[in-house]
C-alpha atoms as an extended CHARMM CRD file, in Angstrom:
* protein
*
        98  EXT
         1         1  MET       CA            203.9590000000      111.3840000000       55.9930000000  PROA      1               0.0000000000
         2         2  PRO       CA            204.1790000000      115.0600000000       54.8600000000  PROA      2               0.0000000000
         3         3  GLU       CA            205.1730000000      117.6590000000       57.4330000000  PROA      3               0.0000000000
         4         4  ILE       CA            202.3600000000      119.5270000000       59.0580000000  PROA      4               0.0000000000
         5         5  ARG       CA            202.8580000000      123.0480000000       60.4180000000  PROA      5               0.0000000000
         6         6  PHE       CA            200.4900000000      124.9480000000       62.6500000000  PROA      6               0.0000000000
         7         7  PHE       CA            199.4900000000      128.5970000000       62.3860000000  PROA      7               0.0000000000
         8         8  ARG       CA            197.2020000000      130.9460000000       64.2760000000  PROA      8               0.0000000000
         9         9  GLU       CA            194.9450000000      132.4500000000       61.6180000000  PROA      9               0.0000000000
        10        10  GLU       CA            191.9110000000      134.7540000000       61.3900000000  PROA      10              0.0000000000
        11        11  PHE       CA            188.3590000000      133.5300000000       60.7410000000  PROA      11              0.0000000000
        12        12  ARG       CA            187.7870000000      136.0180000000       57.9820000000  PROA      12              0.0000000000
        13        13  ASP       CA            191.0160000000      134.9400000000       56.2100000000  PROA      13              0.0000000000
        14        14  ILE       CA            190.4410000000      131.2050000000       56.1600000000  PROA      14              0.0000000000
        15        15  TYR       CA            186.7090000000      130.5000000000       56.1600000000  PROA      15              0.0000000000
        16        16  ASP       CA            186.3880000000      130.2120000000       52.3970000000  PROA      16              0.0000000000
        17        17  GLU       CA            189.4430000000      128.0450000000       52.1870000000  PROA      17              0.0000000000
        18        18  ALA       CA            188.1580000000      125.8800000000       55.0760000000  PROA      18              0.0000000000
        19        19  ALA       CA            184.7060000000      125.3020000000       53.5280000000  PROA      19              0.0000000000
        20        20  PRO       CA            185.6480000000      122.0050000000       51.7980000000  PROA      20              0.0000000000
        21        21  LEU       CA            187.1800000000      120.7390000000       55.0610000000  PROA      21              0.0000000000
        22        22  LEU       CA            184.0230000000      121.7130000000       57.0180000000  PROA      22              0.0000000000
        23        23  LYS       CA            181.9550000000      119.7890000000       54.5080000000  PROA      23              0.0000000000
        24        24  ALA       CA            184.2130000000      116.7210000000       54.8260000000  PROA      24              0.0000000000
        25        25  HSD       CA            184.0920000000      117.0200000000       58.5900000000  PROA      25              0.0000000000
        26        26  TRP       CA            180.2890000000      117.1970000000       58.4700000000  PROA      26              0.0000000000
        27        27  ASP       CA            180.1170000000      114.2580000000       56.0260000000  PROA      27              0.0000000000
        28        28  GLU       CA            182.2520000000      112.1860000000       58.4180000000  PROA      28              0.0000000000
        29        29  ILE       CA            180.5790000000      112.8540000000       61.7740000000  PROA      29              0.0000000000
        30        30  ALA       CA            177.1070000000      114.4850000000       61.4240000000  PROA      30              0.0000000000
        31        31  LYS       CA            174.0680000000      112.4780000000       62.3580000000  PROA      31              0.0000000000
        32        32  ASN       CA            170.5150000000      113.5710000000       61.2650000000  PROA      32              0.0000000000
        33        33  LYS       CA            171.8880000000      115.3390000000       58.2370000000  PROA      33              0.0000000000
        34        34  GLN       CA            168.4190000000      116.5780000000       57.1790000000  PROA      34              0.0000000000
        35        35  LEU       CA            168.1570000000      118.4940000000       60.4390000000  PROA      35              0.0000000000
        36        36  LEU       CA            171.8030000000      119.3640000000       61.1630000000  PROA      36              0.0000000000
        37        37  TYR       CA            173.0080000000      120.7880000000       57.9160000000  PROA      37              0.0000000000
        38        38  ILE       CA            175.8570000000      123.2450000000       57.6910000000  PROA      38              0.0000000000
        39        39  ASN       CA            174.5470000000      126.7160000000       58.3430000000  PROA      39              0.0000000000
        40        40  THR       CA            177.3940000000      128.7110000000       59.8920000000  PROA      40              0.0000000000
        41        41  ASP       CA            176.5630000000      131.9040000000       61.7650000000  PROA      41              0.0000000000
        42        42  MET       CA            179.3070000000      133.9190000000       60.1620000000  PROA      42              0.0000000000
        43        43  GLY       CA            178.4260000000      137.0480000000       62.1480000000  PROA      43              0.0000000000
        44        44  ALA       CA            178.7060000000      135.1990000000       65.4830000000  PROA      44              0.0000000000
        45        45  TYR       CA            182.2030000000      133.9200000000       64.6120000000  PROA      45              0.0000000000
        46        46  GLN       CA            183.3170000000      137.2980000000       63.3380000000  PROA      46              0.0000000000
        47        47  ARG       CA            182.0010000000      139.0640000000       66.4450000000  PROA      47              0.0000000000
        48        48  ALA       CA            183.7740000000      136.5390000000       68.6680000000  PROA      48              0.0000000000
        49        49  GLU       CA            186.9810000000      137.0920000000       66.7870000000  PROA      49              0.0000000000
        50        50  ASP       CA            186.6320000000      140.8360000000       66.9680000000  PROA      50              0.0000000000
        51        51  ALA       CA            186.0920000000      140.6220000000       70.6840000000  PROA      51              0.0000000000
        52        52  LYS       CA            189.2960000000      138.4440000000       71.0030000000  PROA      52              0.0000000000
        53        53  ARG       CA            187.1240000000      135.4900000000       72.1000000000  PROA      53              0.0000000000
        54        54  LEU       CA            187.9890000000      133.1140000000       69.1830000000  PROA      54              0.0000000000
        55        55  VAL       CA            191.1680000000      131.2100000000       68.5830000000  PROA      55              0.0000000000
        56        56  ILE       CA            191.7260000000      129.3340000000       65.2940000000  PROA      56              0.0000000000
        57        57  VAL       CA            194.8230000000      127.2240000000       64.6600000000  PROA      57              0.0000000000
        58        58  THR       CA            195.2250000000      125.8050000000       61.2090000000  PROA      58              0.0000000000
        59        59  ALA       CA            197.1610000000      122.7600000000       60.1740000000  PROA      59              0.0000000000
        60        60  ARG       CA            198.9500000000      123.1290000000       56.8260000000  PROA      60              0.0000000000
        61        61  SER       CA            201.0010000000      120.8780000000       54.6500000000  PROA      61              0.0000000000
        62        62  GLY       CA            203.0330000000      123.3370000000       52.5720000000  PROA      62              0.0000000000
        63        63  PHE       CA            200.3500000000      125.9310000000       51.7840000000  PROA      63              0.0000000000
        64        64  ARG       CA            197.5330000000      123.4230000000       51.7710000000  PROA      64              0.0000000000
        65        65  LEU       CA            195.0160000000      123.6820000000       54.5640000000  PROA      65              0.0000000000
        66        66  VAL       CA            194.6240000000      120.1390000000       56.0150000000  PROA      66              0.0000000000
        67        67  GLY       CA            193.0040000000      120.7930000000       59.3170000000  PROA      67              0.0000000000
        68        68  TYR       CA            191.7350000000      123.2300000000       61.9350000000  PROA      68              0.0000000000
        69        69  PHE       CA            191.2030000000      123.6250000000       65.6400000000  PROA      69              0.0000000000
        70        70  VAL       CA            188.7790000000      126.2890000000       66.8920000000  PROA      70              0.0000000000
        71        71  TRP       CA            188.2850000000      127.4410000000       70.5020000000  PROA      71              0.0000000000
        72        72  ALA       CA            185.9090000000      129.9150000000       72.1070000000  PROA      72              0.0000000000
        73        73  LEU       CA            187.3950000000      132.0140000000       74.9580000000  PROA      73              0.0000000000
        74        74  ASN       CA            184.9940000000      132.8090000000       77.8080000000  PROA      74              0.0000000000
        75        75  PRO       CA            185.0940000000      133.5440000000       81.5210000000  PROA      75              0.0000000000
        76        76  HSD       CA            184.8430000000      130.4110000000       83.6370000000  PROA      76              0.0000000000
        77        77  PRO       CA            181.3810000000      130.2800000000       85.1790000000  PROA      77              0.0000000000
        78        78  HSD       CA            182.7460000000      129.4400000000       88.6330000000  PROA      78              0.0000000000
        79        79  TYR       CA            185.8250000000      131.7170000000       88.4890000000  PROA      79              0.0000000000
        80        80  LYS       CA            184.9230000000      134.6760000000       86.3320000000  PROA      80              0.0000000000
        81        81  HSD       CA            188.4130000000      136.1230000000       86.6460000000  PROA      81              0.0000000000
        82        82  VAL       CA            189.7410000000      133.0790000000       84.7240000000  PROA      82              0.0000000000
        83        83  THR       CA            189.3630000000      132.7510000000       80.9500000000  PROA      83              0.0000000000
        84        84  VAL       CA            188.9580000000      129.2440000000       79.6050000000  PROA      84              0.0000000000
        85        85  ALA       CA            189.1000000000      127.9130000000       76.0510000000  PROA      85              0.0000000000
        86        86  GLU       CA            186.2700000000      125.6820000000       75.0960000000  PROA      86              0.0000000000
        87        87  GLU       CA            186.7340000000      123.5610000000       71.9990000000  PROA      87              0.0000000000
        88        88  ASP       CA            184.3030000000      124.2990000000       69.2020000000  PROA      88              0.0000000000
        89        89  LEU       CA            185.7000000000      122.2280000000       66.3470000000  PROA      89              0.0000000000
        90        90  HSD       CA            188.6970000000      120.2230000000       65.3480000000  PROA      90              0.0000000000
        91        91  TYR       CA            189.3730000000      118.3250000000       62.1320000000  PROA      91              0.0000000000
        92        92  LEU       CA            192.3140000000      116.8730000000       60.2940000000  PROA      92              0.0000000000
        93        93  LEU       CA            192.0160000000      115.2810000000       56.8690000000  PROA      93              0.0000000000
        94        94  PRO       CA            192.0670000000      111.5070000000       57.1870000000  PROA      94              0.0000000000
        95        95  GLU       CA            195.2320000000      111.1170000000       55.1040000000  PROA      95              0.0000000000
        96        96  PHE       CA            197.1450000000      113.1810000000       57.7040000000  PROA      96              0.0000000000
        97        97  ARG       CA            196.0110000000      111.1810000000       60.7510000000  PROA      97              0.0000000000
        98        98  LYS       CA            198.2020000000      108.5350000000       62.3520000000  PROA      98              0.0000000000
């Protein structure tokens, strides 16, 4: 199994590179594909990142992007002084899964 390394990366820097993985992810898990097709709100993600409310960790084998983990950071609704990370997406190419 090739080594995988993890990096914190910016949305604007990896979205185009991640597009094929997003498609593979969608192909694997999406139900009702006619209704729930990929239609990313790029502005929403960019605004969240600009506001320091988005965390993206990429998984790479060498320089190749093989996965991603995305979290939205928000105040906890019961404890507004506490910031929580809510998972948005995670995906790892099947050949890198154990």
